[in-house]
Amino acid sequence: MKTIVEAKRMKKIYGGKGNVFTALDEIDLTVREGEFVGIMGPSGAGKSTLLNVLATIDTPTSGDVVIDGTSIINMKEEQLSAFRRDKLGFIFQDYNLLDTLTVKENILLPLALAKMNVAELERRVAIVADKFAIGSILEKYPYQISGGQKQRTAAARAIVAKPSLILADEPTGALDSKSATDLLESLKDLSEQDQATILTVTHDAFAASYCGRVLFIKDGKLFTELVKGKGTRKEFFNKVLDVLAALGGGASDVI
Amino acid sequence: MTLFSVTRKNIQGNFKNYLIYFLSMIFSVVIYYTFVSLQYSEEIQKSIQSWETMRSIFVQASIMLILFVTVFILYSNAFFTKKRKKEVGLYSLLGVRKKTIGKMLFYENLIMGAIAVLIGVLLGTLLSKLFTMMLLKLLSSTINVSFSISFEAVLNTLIVFSIIILFTSIQANRLIYRFKLIELFHAEQEGEQVAKASVGAAAGSIILIAFSYWIVFHPITEQQLVQLSLVLFGIVAGTYLLFRSLIVYLLRASQKNKSRYYRGMNLIGTTQLIYRFKGNARTLTMISLLSSVTLCAISVGYGGYYNIEKTARNWSPFSYSYISKNEVFDHQADQIILEDKEHPVQGKLDISVIQVNGDISDLEYVPYGYAAKSVPTRLIAVSTYNQIAKVLNREENLRLSGNEAAAIRPWQDNTFSDYVGHTITLKLSEENHSIKFVKMFEERVLGWVSPDIYVVVSDRLYTDIAKQVKPFVYQAYKVKNEKSTIETAKKLEKLLAKDTELSTFYTMYTKELESSGIDIFLLGFLGLVFLAATGSIIYFKQLNEAYSDQERYQILRKIGVSKREVLTTLSKQTLFVFLLPLVVGILHCTIILKAIFGVNLAEKTIMIPIFMVMAAYVIIYLGYYVLTVKSSNNIVNK
């Protein structure tokens, strides 16, 4: 199976003289096509930095990052923007929907930016809207819909352009448990049926239990890795909790 | 931590917001002080001969400035307050007493105001010298400008701004009492509903504007005031609806074209504009109306200055002309004129004129204060007219016979009507005599009198009428360099009595120069202030919006919109906001010029100054546009 993310000795150092903070300390990471990978760790472990580097929003101090066969290290701003548009999809904790656009317009935004023709664009929107069950709210504005609907809209926007990699930052962080479950089920289906590659950062062991593989990082280093394998989600959930306890992120970080 | 140190920290933290408010206060003080110190300047009083009448114009202009400065300060104060509501709410939330917060805001505003006035007066002193020099230059005065601070001007400025600043300080003090805590926290989120466009209002805007334009060209009532009010109402209401509904409607319609709308950043640009327009309708209306008034005012002023010579020549076509009373005087006057070696005589004429009463009801124009049935009408023989034309360098060889006549358009006739084909009846003691116009001249031939209906008739008719009514004779001279005949003009004025209708080109020219010089200066000054203000208001607005759009553009950047694409859409949106009021303003201005001042826009002498004024306006606007795009780009595209 194809390798989507190949990161080698990824390092990120913040600050200058005398006041240096190492957010990522030579992390290696490989994600294959169709994988649903979770990244966990206590606050300040470097999860968000890792995600930002993969999202090409932040640049690593050293190391190499290859996404879908292209190294993103030496790209110019213009190229990076095009790269994000064509290869990446994003889901954020606070949805990041544009409040001036309708749900439909929000979803089709990446396609419009890619200048796709209208017929194909409408077809794609209809498919993803169906997948996330938001067909009935397409003409509404973000302030008129619930948090769960907003996050499903954001997810629809993330996958509509069929990106190589979908990055999610605490996607269930602001959702109630019912909405969270709906979203996670959808993401799992996406990776299993459509071979979508998803990488999510989360604090929530419940959310992590939907992943096929969970990476734990601490102090910028890879701590351990759990693979779901053949076991049930319940068993996997308990394993995740065990590792979190060992990681010692504090009780507040575990749900 | 004392209240004072909190305030100080506050200012440091919010430096940018404070700076913008502070600068607009200084700007207002500088403008006002500069203007008022001109009013009290002795140099200017010395250079203007009719200072007493000019003074009242200055006072009126300064009242306009006060109004304007007040609005401008209140506007920037509102902008500043809006940015700070959250901060004020936070103090309250943290348990600072309302009374303390109010006191803090009050003193803060007061102190800023006081410093702004101080800086403003200092800068204004420098600027007022510059403007005094400019004004004196326009008046062709040679007086040297000294460097001085006018005590009265300072006092005047202090009083005006104390009132304004005290008012805004009290408003700042009331802020904490006026709003609920929750409202203070949501200040920046309020009032951004998605605009809906009503077809009725959109159509209404077109109808209102078209209607008022139509009235301008097809008067529906005799009463000027009613007419003017109708036009003004139509334009103001129409413009408001244009920005509030028509533009939104058109943008909404453009969304229907999916293949264009769903393409690249069009999606963002269009929705952003729709989202913004409704909320900004009032500001944009105000700006386009202000622009059109400013443009009109400067155009008229500049047009006047540009055409001084032409105007003076119409008042007094000859260098000197007067009605001959007796030979002694004529001889003395002739001596005076011949003695002036610097201004050699190029031509001298005895112009014989007959004055009779005429019925001119067939013409559109009726001189003010006369009934069309009986207006004093002056006749000139065609041979005399041809002599005049020769001396005044007008190429004309006019031939008239029988009852044919030629009209010379009266100076105050703004009807643009052609007299050719119309007849007037001369009332003579024996019988009435009708004459028919076959020719029409736009340029006048003798000094202005009221009413000034001059008619050229055939030599035969002239001699016939001269038998019934005794003609009188004008002595008319054309000399070289007639603009500088100050001494001769003064001597002639001394010599000749009032009823000789003495008219000298020099007097008319300097009078015109003075009044148009002041006109253009005042209008230019006010225009500049208005221009700076409208530009600044759009600048503030756009900056404000850039702050609230920051997050939106960040999302777009994450989705994969490049910095360049953000800059492009930003430039387009800003262009829309700048260009629209400007275009509407220029359009209105053109119509107003036509309506109020009866300006014939096809005329080249008027077109050139108006075009220059508009070009200057557009260029300054362009500067504001570039500045705005740059600043907004710095905010959203960090």
PDB file of N, CA and C in Angstrom, chain B residues 519-556:
ATOM      1  N   ASP B 519     -12.764  82.834  -3.337  1.00  0.00           N
ATOM      2  CA  ASP B 519     -13.654  81.693  -3.572  1.00  0.00           C
ATOM      3  C   ASP B 519     -12.864  80.407  -3.714  1.00  0.00           C
ATOM      4  N   ILE B 520     -11.907  80.456  -4.621  1.00  0.00           N
ATOM      5  CA  ILE B 520     -11.184  79.219  -4.902  1.00  0.00           C
ATOM      6  C   ILE B 520     -10.385  78.793  -3.685  1.00  0.00           C
ATOM      7  N   PHE B 521      -9.872  79.786  -2.933  1.00  0.00           N
ATOM      8  CA  PHE B 521      -9.109  79.426  -1.753  1.00  0.00           C
ATOM      9  C   PHE B 521     -10.005  78.746  -0.714  1.00  0.00           C
ATOM     10  N   LEU B 522     -11.122  79.392  -0.408  1.00  0.00           N
ATOM     11  CA  LEU B 522     -12.029  78.826   0.604  1.00  0.00           C
ATOM     12  C   LEU B 522     -12.558  77.472   0.153  1.00  0.00           C
ATOM     13  N   LEU B 523     -13.031  77.428  -1.082  1.00  0.00           N
ATOM     14  CA  LEU B 523     -13.598  76.176  -1.577  1.00  0.00           C
ATOM     15  C   LEU B 523     -12.529  75.097  -1.644  1.00  0.00           C
ATOM     16  N   GLY B 524     -11.350  75.512  -2.104  1.00  0.00           N
ATOM     17  CA  GLY B 524     -10.255  74.555  -2.180  1.00  0.00           C
ATOM     18  C   GLY B 524      -9.889  74.042  -0.807  1.00  0.00           C
ATOM     19  N   PHE B 525      -9.835  74.945   0.163  1.00  0.00           N
ATOM     20  CA  PHE B 525      -9.475  74.578   1.525  1.00  0.00           C
ATOM     21  C   PHE B 525     -10.511  73.604   2.094  1.00  0.00           C
ATOM     22  N   LEU B 526     -11.771  74.013   2.017  1.00  0.00           N
ATOM     23  CA  LEU B 526     -12.834  73.142   2.533  1.00  0.00           C
ATOM     24  C   LEU B 526     -12.855  71.824   1.763  1.00  0.00           C
ATOM     25  N   GLY B 527     -12.669  71.926   0.456  1.00  0.00           N
ATOM     26  CA  GLY B 527     -12.683  70.724  -0.368  1.00  0.00           C
ATOM     27  C   GLY B 527     -11.600  69.756   0.046  1.00  0.00           C
ATOM     28  N   LEU B 528     -10.428  70.297   0.301  1.00  0.00           N
ATOM     29  CA  LEU B 528      -9.303  69.472   0.710  1.00  0.00           C
ATOM     30  C   LEU B 528      -9.611  68.770   2.027  1.00  0.00           C
ATOM     31  N   VAL B 529     -10.202  69.551   2.954  1.00  0.00           N
ATOM     32  CA  VAL B 529     -10.553  68.984   4.254  1.00  0.00           C
ATOM     33  C   VAL B 529     -11.577  67.858   4.085  1.00  0.00           C
ATOM     34  N   PHE B 530     -12.606  68.129   3.277  1.00  0.00           N
ATOM     35  CA  PHE B 530     -13.635  67.115   3.069  1.00  0.00           C
ATOM     36  C   PHE B 530     -13.044  65.879   2.416  1.00  0.00           C
ATOM     37  N   LEU B 531     -12.188  66.130   1.452  1.00  0.00           N
ATOM     38  CA  LEU B 531     -11.562  65.023   0.739  1.00  0.00           C
ATOM     39  C   LEU B 531     -10.753  64.169   1.707  1.00  0.00           C
ATOM     40  N   ALA B 532      -9.926  64.851   2.515  1.00  0.00           N
ATOM     41  CA  ALA B 532      -9.110  64.127   3.485  1.00  0.00           C
ATOM     42  C   ALA B 532     -10.017  63.347   4.420  1.00  0.00           C
ATOM     43  N   ALA B 533     -11.132  63.979   4.811  1.00  0.00           N
ATOM     44  CA  ALA B 533     -12.012  63.325   5.765  1.00  0.00           C
ATOM     45  C   ALA B 533     -12.716  62.128   5.157  1.00  0.00           C
ATOM     46  N   THR B 534     -13.262  62.292   3.952  1.00  0.00           N
ATOM     47  CA  THR B 534     -13.953  61.141   3.353  1.00  0.00           C
ATOM     48  C   THR B 534     -12.962  60.010   3.124  1.00  0.00           C
ATOM     49  N   GLY B 535     -11.784  60.368   2.655  1.00  0.00           N
ATOM     50  CA  GLY B 535     -10.745  59.353   2.470  1.00  0.00           C
ATOM     51  C   GLY B 535     -10.445  58.644   3.780  1.00  0.00           C
ATOM     52  N   SER B 536     -10.295  59.433   4.862  1.00  0.00           N
ATOM     53  CA  SER B 536      -9.959  58.840   6.159  1.00  0.00           C
ATOM     54  C   SER B 536     -11.091  57.963   6.671  1.00  0.00           C
ATOM     55  N   ILE B 537     -12.333  58.409   6.435  1.00  0.00           N
ATOM     56  CA  ILE B 537     -13.452  57.616   6.941  1.00  0.00           C
ATOM     57  C   ILE B 537     -13.475  56.250   6.256  1.00  0.00           C
ATOM     58  N   ILE B 538     -13.280  56.244   4.938  1.00  0.00           N
ATOM     59  CA  ILE B 538     -13.236  54.946   4.252  1.00  0.00           C
ATOM     60  C   ILE B 538     -12.056  54.135   4.784  1.00  0.00           C
ATOM     61  N   TYR B 539     -10.943  54.812   5.000  1.00  0.00           N
ATOM     62  CA  TYR B 539      -9.748  54.129   5.504  1.00  0.00           C
ATOM     63  C   TYR B 539     -10.036  53.467   6.858  1.00  0.00           C
ATOM     64  N   PHE B 540     -10.613  54.236   7.769  1.00  0.00           N
ATOM     65  CA  PHE B 540     -10.978  53.691   9.087  1.00  0.00           C
ATOM     66  C   PHE B 540     -11.879  52.474   8.943  1.00  0.00           C
ATOM     67  N   LYS B 541     -12.921  52.673   8.115  1.00  0.00           N
ATOM     68  CA  LYS B 541     -13.918  51.616   7.940  1.00  0.00           C
ATOM     69  C   LYS B 541     -13.253  50.336   7.458  1.00  0.00           C
ATOM     70  N   GLN B 542     -12.426  50.482   6.442  1.00  0.00           N
ATOM     71  CA  GLN B 542     -11.800  49.306   5.843  1.00  0.00           C
ATOM     72  C   GLN B 542     -10.859  48.631   6.822  1.00  0.00           C
ATOM     73  N   LEU B 543     -10.155  49.447   7.605  1.00  0.00           N
ATOM     74  CA  LEU B 543      -9.238  48.897   8.598  1.00  0.00           C
ATOM     75  C   LEU B 543     -10.010  48.123   9.648  1.00  0.00           C
ATOM     76  N   ASN B 544     -11.089  48.749  10.077  1.00  0.00           N
ATOM     77  CA  ASN B 544     -11.961  48.121  11.056  1.00  0.00           C
ATOM     78  C   ASN B 544     -12.424  46.768  10.543  1.00  0.00           C
ATOM     79  N   GLU B 545     -12.803  46.767   9.268  1.00  0.00           N
ATOM     80  CA  GLU B 545     -13.287  45.533   8.679  1.00  0.00           C
ATOM     81  C   GLU B 545     -12.177  44.517   8.516  1.00  0.00           C
ATOM     82  N   ALA B 546     -10.999  45.009   8.190  1.00  0.00           N
ATOM     83  CA  ALA B 546      -9.863  44.098   8.054  1.00  0.00           C
ATOM     84  C   ALA B 546      -9.645  43.363   9.377  1.00  0.00           C
ATOM     85  N   TYR B 547      -9.800  44.100  10.499  1.00  0.00           N
ATOM     86  CA  TYR B 547      -9.624  43.449  11.805  1.00  0.00           C
ATOM     87  C   TYR B 547     -10.649  42.348  12.003  1.00  0.00           C
ATOM     88  N   SER B 548     -11.902  42.637  11.634  1.00  0.00           N
ATOM     89  CA  SER B 548     -12.904  41.600  11.880  1.00  0.00           C
ATOM     90  C   SER B 548     -12.840  40.489  10.834  1.00  0.00           C
ATOM     91  N   ASP B 549     -12.175  40.750   9.720  1.00  0.00           N
ATOM     92  CA  ASP B 549     -12.026  39.701   8.701  1.00  0.00           C
ATOM     93  C   ASP B 549     -10.799  38.837   8.922  1.00  0.00           C
ATOM     94  N   GLN B 550      -9.930  39.299   9.817  1.00  0.00           N
ATOM     95  CA  GLN B 550      -8.671  38.609  10.072  1.00  0.00           C
ATOM     96  C   GLN B 550      -8.841  37.090  10.135  1.00  0.00           C
ATOM     97  N   GLU B 551      -9.800  36.675  10.972  1.00  0.00           N
ATOM     98  CA  GLU B 551      -9.996  35.254  11.209  1.00  0.00           C
ATOM     99  C   GLU B 551     -10.410  34.534   9.932  1.00  0.00           C
ATOM    100  N   ARG B 552     -11.321  35.179   9.187  1.00  0.00           N
ATOM    101  CA  ARG B 552     -11.804  34.587   7.956  1.00  0.00           C
ATOM    102  C   ARG B 552     -10.657  34.321   6.981  1.00  0.00           C
ATOM    103  N   TYR B 553      -9.774  35.304   6.858  1.00  0.00           N
ATOM    104  CA  TYR B 553      -8.668  35.119   5.923  1.00  0.00           C
ATOM    105  C   TYR B 553      -7.694  34.063   6.431  1.00  0.00           C
ATOM    106  N   GLN B 554      -7.589  33.949   7.766  1.00  0.00           N
ATOM    107  CA  GLN B 554      -6.717  32.906   8.306  1.00  0.00           C
ATOM    108  C   GLN B 554      -7.247  31.524   7.915  1.00  0.00           C
ATOM    109  N   ILE B 555      -8.564  31.356   8.010  1.00  0.00           N
ATOM    110  CA  ILE B 555      -9.167  30.085   7.605  1.00  0.00           C
ATOM    111  C   ILE B 555      -8.842  29.811   6.138  1.00  0.00           C
ATOM    112  N   LEU B 556      -9.025  30.844   5.324  1.00  0.00           N
ATOM    113  CA  LEU B 556      -8.753  30.666   3.898  1.00  0.00           C
ATOM    114  C   LEU B 556      -7.304  30.282   3.641  1.00  0.00           C
TER     115      LEU B 556
END
